[in-house]
C-alpha cells in the first residue's frame, strides 16, 4: 500500500471518528483501547465461572457449558463494542455485565428453576424492548418515573449481592445451621489463596493501576500454581469452539419465555440494564468531555440503542445481558475520546478469544476469581453514599432493596421489594402525588409476583 493511500485512509478514519476534532491522536486512541481491555478483561474468567458454575458449585448440572460461555463472552464483547464504537462512536466497551450475570445464574436458573435456554430468551426479550425504548421518547419518561434514589439502591444492592457471592466462593463466608452464615475456615488453602488475592487486588486498586482486577487474578493464579492449588493448562492457546451449544438457543426457546415468571425476569433485566447503561454512558461521557453544555448525552439514542443491540445479540450468541462497562473510564483517563478506542478494545477481545486455556485456569478455581467479585461489589456499592438516608421515604425502600438481595439470594426479590415499598412509604408521607403512575403499576406487578410466583 502506497504512502498516499495510507494518508488518505488515515484521513478518512480521522474524519469518521472525529479524532483530531476531539483533540486526540491515533496512537492515544489505540493505547486507550488497550487500557480499557486490561481493565475489564477479567470478565473472560469471571463470566464463565458464574454462568457455568460447574459440578462443585451451586448450579450443579444446571449451569451453561463453560467453554461455550467463554467463547460467547468474547464474541458478545467484540460485537457489542464494535457497534458502540463504529455506530455510536463512543469510547465505551461492552461485555456481559457483572450483577446481571449473577441474576441470570443464581436467581433465574437456580432460584426460579428456569432452564438457561429460556433465561437467554428472557435476555433477548429485554434487549429488544430496550432497543424500542432507546429509539423512542419513552426512555425519557421511564427515566423520570423511577426515582434516582431507587436507581442508586439497585446498583448498590447488586454490588452487595456480587460481593456476597465472592465471599461465599472464597470460603470466607460459609453456611451455618445455627446462624445461617458464619466465618469460614482460615486454615483452608483455597480460602487463604482468596484472601491473598483480595489483598493484592485492593492494593493495586489503591495504587490506581488500570487493570488492577486482572493483575490480582494473575498474581493469585501464580501463587495458586506455586502452592499446587491451581493446575497449569496443557496449552496456552486453542481454537475457539463450543458456540454451537449456545448459539440460537434464545430464539429456539422464545415461545417458552412468555410465562408469569418470565415477566418479572424480563422486567428486572430491562430495569437493571437500562439504568446501568444510562449511568455508565453519562459517567464515561462526562469524564471524556462529551456531554453537551446543558449536561445531556450526545447521540444518546444511538449509544443506548448500541447497548440494547449488544444485549440482544449476546443472548443469541449465548450469554447474559451485554452492557456498557464502567471500566471504559480507564481508557478515557488514558486519552480515549472516540469510537476508535472501542474498536481497539474489540480487537484485543478478538485476540483473547484464542486463549481459552489460560482464562479457564483462572475460572477453574473459585478462589482465583472470588476476589474479583468482591472488589467489583465494593465498586458498585459506592452508590450507597449518594442515597439520602435522612428521608424515610427514600431510606426505607432503598435499605430494603439493598439488604434483600444478598439475604434472599435474589436480585429480583430486592428490586421487587424495594419498588413495592416505595409507593407505600410515599403514601404514608402524604406524597402520593409525587409517585409516577408507572411506579403504581410496578407495585401491582410485584404484589402479583410475591403472592403467586415467588418461592
XYZ file of C-alpha atoms in Angstrom:
455
model
C 0.000 0.000 0.000
C 1.451 3.367 -1.043
C 2.068 6.263 1.299
C -0.667 8.338 -0.399
C -3.236 5.575 0.154
C -2.232 5.282 3.801
C -2.529 9.033 4.290
C -5.964 9.127 2.615
C -7.167 6.137 4.683
C -5.909 7.712 7.878
C -7.659 10.944 6.935
C -10.967 9.150 6.348
C -10.723 7.318 9.673
C -9.871 10.596 11.415
C -12.836 12.328 9.802
C -15.228 9.449 10.571
C -14.400 9.226 14.262
C -13.547 12.910 14.721
C -10.187 12.065 16.286
C -8.485 15.410 15.626
C -11.740 17.246 16.345
C -11.734 15.778 19.862
C -8.089 16.665 20.408
C -6.872 13.066 20.266
C -4.455 11.034 18.140
C -4.428 7.553 16.591
C -1.726 6.394 18.998
C -3.616 7.713 22.009
C -6.882 6.082 20.913
C -5.244 2.697 20.371
C -3.436 2.895 23.708
C -6.697 3.847 25.437
C -8.396 0.809 23.895
C -5.645 -1.396 25.292
C -6.039 0.096 28.769
C -9.809 -0.455 28.657
C -9.289 -4.101 27.704
C -6.837 -4.656 30.557
C -9.280 -3.067 32.999
C -12.235 -5.273 32.001
C -10.686 -8.478 30.638
C -11.377 -10.225 33.942
C -14.900 -10.789 32.555
C -13.447 -13.548 30.368
C -12.605 -15.525 33.506
C -15.414 -14.463 35.814
C -18.415 -14.721 33.464
C -17.816 -18.408 32.568
C -17.299 -19.103 36.263
C -20.675 -17.567 37.185
C -22.793 -18.850 34.300
C -21.069 -22.234 34.160
C -20.554 -22.791 37.897
C -19.644 -26.457 37.394
C -20.453 -29.608 39.374
C -18.837 -28.256 42.559
C -20.858 -25.044 42.503
C -24.406 -24.106 43.399
C -25.741 -24.582 39.883
C -24.515 -28.201 39.673
C -25.684 -29.548 36.303
C -27.949 -26.549 35.618
C -25.103 -24.286 34.516
C -24.079 -23.470 30.970
C -21.113 -25.139 29.172
C -18.091 -23.190 30.402
C -16.077 -23.141 27.165
C -19.172 -22.108 25.228
C -19.743 -19.273 27.713
C -16.140 -18.114 27.326
C -16.469 -18.024 23.542
C -19.866 -16.319 23.757
C -18.494 -13.771 26.230
C -15.644 -12.805 23.913
C -17.805 -12.735 20.769
C -20.540 -10.708 22.500
C -17.926 -8.240 23.750
C -16.437 -7.932 20.264
C -19.808 -7.403 18.579
C -21.295 -5.043 21.171
C -18.127 -2.953 21.461
C -17.821 -2.626 17.675
C -21.435 -1.448 17.413
C -20.780 1.129 20.138
C -17.521 2.258 18.526
C -18.449 2.247 14.848
C -22.083 3.375 15.087
C -22.470 5.417 18.279
C -18.771 6.434 18.116
C -18.291 6.336 21.884
C -15.064 5.214 23.635
C -17.125 2.675 25.561
C -16.651 -1.099 25.621
C -19.404 -3.642 26.187
C -19.369 -7.135 27.719
C -21.675 -9.366 29.779
C -22.434 -7.313 32.882
C -21.446 -8.217 36.412
C -24.579 -8.433 38.544
C -26.739 -9.231 35.543
C -24.846 -12.497 35.071
C -25.305 -13.263 38.776
C -29.029 -12.555 38.429
C -29.162 -14.853 35.401
C -27.364 -17.725 37.139
C -28.404 -17.576 40.779
C -31.862 -16.011 40.648
C -33.335 -17.118 37.314
C -31.694 -20.517 36.811
C -31.007 -21.642 40.379
C -33.687 -19.930 42.497
C -36.568 -19.796 39.998
C -35.703 -23.090 38.298
C -35.827 -21.677 34.758
C -33.540 -23.511 32.280
C -30.680 -21.393 30.997
C -32.010 -21.660 27.445
C -35.242 -19.925 28.483
C -33.248 -17.436 30.538
C -31.394 -16.497 27.346
C -34.791 -15.941 25.705
C -35.695 -13.562 28.540
C -32.415 -11.727 27.968
C -33.236 -11.438 24.262
C -36.678 -10.028 25.034
C -35.224 -7.458 27.425
C -32.742 -6.400 24.736
C -35.467 -5.971 22.121
C -37.653 -3.938 24.499
C -34.593 -1.883 25.485
C -33.947 -1.108 21.802
C -37.519 0.099 21.288
C -37.234 2.301 24.368
C -33.852 3.628 23.262
C -35.019 4.823 19.832
C -38.241 6.420 21.115
C -39.032 9.158 23.598
C -40.359 6.540 26.019
C -36.885 6.215 27.528
C -37.045 9.740 28.963
C -40.425 9.025 30.578
C -39.155 5.811 32.161
C -36.020 7.507 33.461
C -38.241 10.173 35.022
C -40.615 7.562 36.511
C -38.008 5.740 38.606
C -36.668 7.987 41.392
C -32.907 8.454 41.426
C -32.720 7.140 44.991
C -34.103 3.766 43.873
C -31.730 3.622 40.915
C -28.823 4.136 43.305
C -30.186 1.493 45.677
C -30.453 -1.094 42.907
C -26.842 -0.548 41.851
C -25.596 -0.726 45.438
C -27.717 -3.785 46.179
C -26.329 -5.653 43.222
C -22.873 -4.726 44.458
C -23.682 -6.262 47.846
C -25.009 -9.400 46.178
C -21.964 -9.794 43.936
C -19.632 -9.269 46.907
C -21.563 -11.889 48.889
C -21.105 -14.339 46.008
C -17.373 -13.617 46.088
C -17.109 -14.085 49.848
C -19.001 -17.357 49.573
C -16.879 -18.624 46.669
C -13.734 -17.702 48.584
C -14.824 -19.667 51.635
C -14.588 -16.517 53.748
C -18.306 -16.809 54.485
C -19.825 -20.281 54.866
C -23.192 -21.789 55.812
C -24.213 -22.425 59.415
C -27.231 -24.300 60.784
C -27.270 -22.086 63.881
C -26.729 -18.622 62.393
C -27.279 -19.209 58.646
C -23.794 -17.824 57.860
C -20.519 -17.583 59.742
C -16.798 -17.022 59.195
C -15.028 -19.654 57.112
C -12.010 -21.758 57.979
C -8.864 -19.669 57.526
C -6.753 -22.827 57.658
C -8.132 -23.889 54.249
C -5.617 -23.382 51.458
C -8.164 -22.061 48.944
C -9.549 -19.580 51.479
C -6.054 -18.259 52.215
C -5.411 -18.035 48.465
C -8.584 -15.973 48.013
C -7.596 -13.676 50.900
C -4.207 -13.147 49.279
C -5.939 -12.298 46.004
C -8.236 -9.839 47.731
C -5.336 -8.074 49.445
C -3.210 -7.683 46.301
C -6.191 -6.579 44.202
C -7.127 -3.925 46.754
C -3.506 -2.738 46.869
C -3.407 -2.467 43.059
C -6.673 -0.511 43.114
C -5.370 1.810 45.818
C -2.262 2.444 43.705
C -4.539 3.450 40.827
C -3.391 0.712 38.452
C -5.593 0.233 35.399
C -6.343 -3.467 35.121
C -5.972 -3.949 38.882
C -8.582 -6.727 38.936
C -6.839 -8.636 36.139
C -3.437 -8.240 37.805
C -4.946 -9.517 41.053
C -6.239 -12.611 39.241
C -2.829 -13.172 37.677
C -0.969 -12.882 40.993
C -3.451 -15.198 42.703
C -3.089 -17.733 39.900
C 0.699 -17.678 40.127
C 0.595 -18.289 43.888
C -2.007 -20.996 43.314
C 0.276 -22.752 40.838
C 3.278 -22.493 43.181
C 1.286 -23.950 46.093
C -0.318 -26.651 43.969
C -3.846 -25.287 44.365
C -4.139 -24.321 40.699
C -3.321 -26.652 37.824
C -1.472 -25.261 34.812
C -3.244 -25.622 31.446
C -1.997 -28.195 28.958
C -1.651 -25.455 26.340
C -1.674 -21.680 26.184
C -3.918 -21.232 23.153
C -6.708 -23.086 21.396
C -9.117 -22.557 18.549
C -12.404 -21.145 19.874
C -15.266 -23.618 19.923
C -18.374 -24.595 21.856
C -20.575 -21.822 20.479
C -22.779 -24.384 18.753
C -24.060 -25.374 22.208
C -25.477 -21.931 22.981
C -25.905 -20.048 19.686
C -29.564 -19.568 18.765
C -30.965 -21.182 21.917
C -32.582 -17.855 22.852
C -34.576 -17.897 19.613
C -35.478 -21.589 19.745
C -36.896 -21.291 23.276
C -38.531 -17.885 22.776
C -42.108 -19.295 22.930
C -41.324 -20.771 26.367
C -40.399 -17.339 27.699
C -43.935 -15.944 27.755
C -44.872 -17.036 31.266
C -45.723 -15.265 34.521
C -42.287 -15.915 35.982
C -40.535 -14.559 32.916
C -42.404 -11.250 33.149
C -40.534 -10.481 36.353
C -37.274 -11.796 34.888
C -37.532 -9.621 31.773
C -38.584 -6.551 33.788
C -35.633 -6.982 36.142
C -33.133 -7.471 33.309
C -34.572 -4.476 31.487
C -34.579 -2.285 34.604
C -31.003 -3.054 35.597
C -29.558 -2.934 32.075
C -31.400 0.257 31.120
C -30.329 2.323 34.106
C -26.885 0.764 34.385
C -26.205 1.599 30.745
C -27.575 5.132 31.138
C -25.483 5.809 34.229
C -22.324 4.306 32.751
C -22.641 6.198 29.479
C -23.255 9.509 31.243
C -20.323 8.900 33.601
C -17.908 7.988 30.816
C -19.120 10.825 28.589
C -18.719 13.322 31.418
C -15.128 12.214 32.035
C -14.379 12.383 28.313
C -15.952 15.832 27.965
C -18.619 14.534 25.586
C -21.688 15.942 27.368
C -23.459 18.958 25.889
C -23.488 22.347 27.597
C -26.765 21.519 29.373
C -25.393 18.174 30.601
C -27.121 15.935 28.076
C -25.617 12.920 26.353
C -24.696 13.464 22.711
C -26.145 10.791 20.403
C -27.934 9.334 23.452
C -30.339 7.353 21.306
C -27.545 5.675 19.350
C -25.490 4.956 22.458
C -28.381 3.323 24.327
C -29.510 1.520 21.178
C -25.993 0.127 20.753
C -26.146 -1.202 24.311
C -29.517 -2.845 23.659
C -28.285 -4.384 20.406
C -25.355 -5.807 22.374
C -27.753 -7.394 24.877
C -29.967 -8.945 22.190
C -27.014 -10.185 20.142
C -25.274 -11.524 23.242
C -28.384 -13.523 24.153
C -28.494 -15.062 20.673
C -24.777 -15.838 20.877
C -25.215 -17.395 24.311
C -24.542 -15.150 27.309
C -26.330 -12.939 29.828
C -27.050 -9.232 29.250
C -24.233 -7.379 27.500
C -23.853 -3.821 28.709
C -21.563 -0.786 28.811
C -18.629 -1.239 31.206
C -17.674 1.466 33.659
C -14.068 0.260 33.240
C -14.204 2.234 29.985
C -13.299 5.225 32.165
C -9.818 3.710 32.421
C -9.398 4.140 28.671
C -10.858 7.630 28.783
C -8.386 8.595 31.511
C -5.644 7.354 29.162
C -6.834 9.789 26.492
C -9.554 7.889 24.615
C -12.183 10.209 23.186
C -13.727 8.495 20.148
C -15.149 5.229 18.890
C -11.688 4.168 17.732
C -10.894 3.417 21.383
C -13.783 0.942 21.453
C -12.665 -0.610 18.163
C -9.192 -1.167 19.621
C -10.720 -2.816 22.715
C -12.761 -5.127 20.480
C -9.545 -6.063 18.688
C -7.987 -7.228 21.964
C -11.067 -9.309 22.772
C -10.620 -10.949 19.372
C -7.062 -11.879 20.312
C -8.183 -13.160 23.724
C -10.732 -15.424 22.029
C -7.876 -17.823 21.218
C -6.582 -18.102 24.796
C -9.330 -20.078 26.494
C -6.878 -22.450 28.303
C -5.380 -19.511 30.213
C -8.698 -17.951 31.208
C -10.089 -21.401 32.034
C -7.268 -21.776 34.552
C -8.439 -18.554 36.210
C -12.039 -19.777 36.299
C -11.263 -23.355 37.349
C -10.586 -22.459 40.993
C -13.190 -20.213 42.619
C -10.585 -18.742 44.983
C -8.891 -17.130 41.964
C -11.958 -15.241 40.706
C -13.657 -14.653 44.085
C -11.532 -11.559 44.904
C -12.615 -10.014 41.602
C -16.269 -10.433 42.560
C -15.688 -8.892 45.991
C -13.865 -5.886 44.539
C -16.481 -5.369 41.808
C -19.094 -5.470 44.577
C -17.224 -2.791 46.505
C -17.059 -0.530 43.463
C -20.758 -0.980 42.705
C -21.731 -0.300 46.328
C -20.274 3.199 46.258
C -23.748 4.386 45.258
C -24.780 3.951 48.909
C -23.102 7.255 49.712
C -25.396 9.130 47.297
C -28.656 7.924 48.863
C -30.492 10.444 51.058
C -30.709 8.401 54.261
C -32.217 11.321 56.193
C -35.561 10.926 54.400
C -37.513 7.804 55.334
C -39.404 7.764 52.031
C -36.044 7.059 50.374
C -34.164 5.308 53.167
C -36.733 2.548 53.805
C -37.215 1.281 50.224
C -33.508 1.783 49.476
C -32.423 -0.223 52.512
C -34.925 -2.990 51.772
C -33.693 -3.166 48.175
C -30.064 -3.447 49.244
C -30.496 -5.886 52.126
C -32.975 -8.223 50.422
C -30.693 -9.043 47.509
C -27.989 -10.922 49.443
C -30.327 -12.204 52.180
C -32.796 -13.785 49.743
C -30.044 -14.680 47.267
C -32.038 -12.884 44.595
C -31.565 -9.577 42.801
C -35.166 -9.711 41.569
C -36.544 -10.039 45.118
C -34.575 -6.999 46.240
C -35.747 -4.816 43.365
C -39.345 -6.015 43.668
C -39.499 -5.479 47.442
C -37.916 -2.028 47.250
C -40.174 -0.798 44.452
C -43.168 -2.216 46.300
C -42.345 -0.304 49.488
C -41.534 2.988 47.764
C -45.146 3.960 46.888
C -46.340 2.734 50.306
C -43.914 4.956 52.231
C -44.555 7.891 49.900
C -48.287 7.467 50.513
C -47.698 7.426 54.286
C -45.636 10.610 53.972
C -48.548 12.223 52.081
C -46.507 12.474 48.912
C -48.616 10.153 46.739
C -48.806 12.811 44.023
C -45.039 12.594 43.623
C -45.240 8.895 42.713
C -45.273 8.330 38.965
C -48.137 6.149 37.609
C -45.524 3.708 36.342
C -44.461 3.065 39.937
C -48.025 2.178 40.961
C -48.213 -0.219 38.009
C -44.919 -1.831 39.032
C -46.226 -2.153 42.588
C -49.179 -4.187 41.304
C -46.857 -6.391 39.216
C -44.625 -7.125 42.199
C -47.556 -7.878 44.508
C -48.601 -10.491 41.956
C -45.015 -11.738 41.831
C -44.706 -12.257 45.591
C -48.170 -13.763 46.018
C -48.200 -16.170 43.083
C -44.682 -16.648 41.763
C -42.013 -16.045 44.412
C -40.841 -19.044 46.387
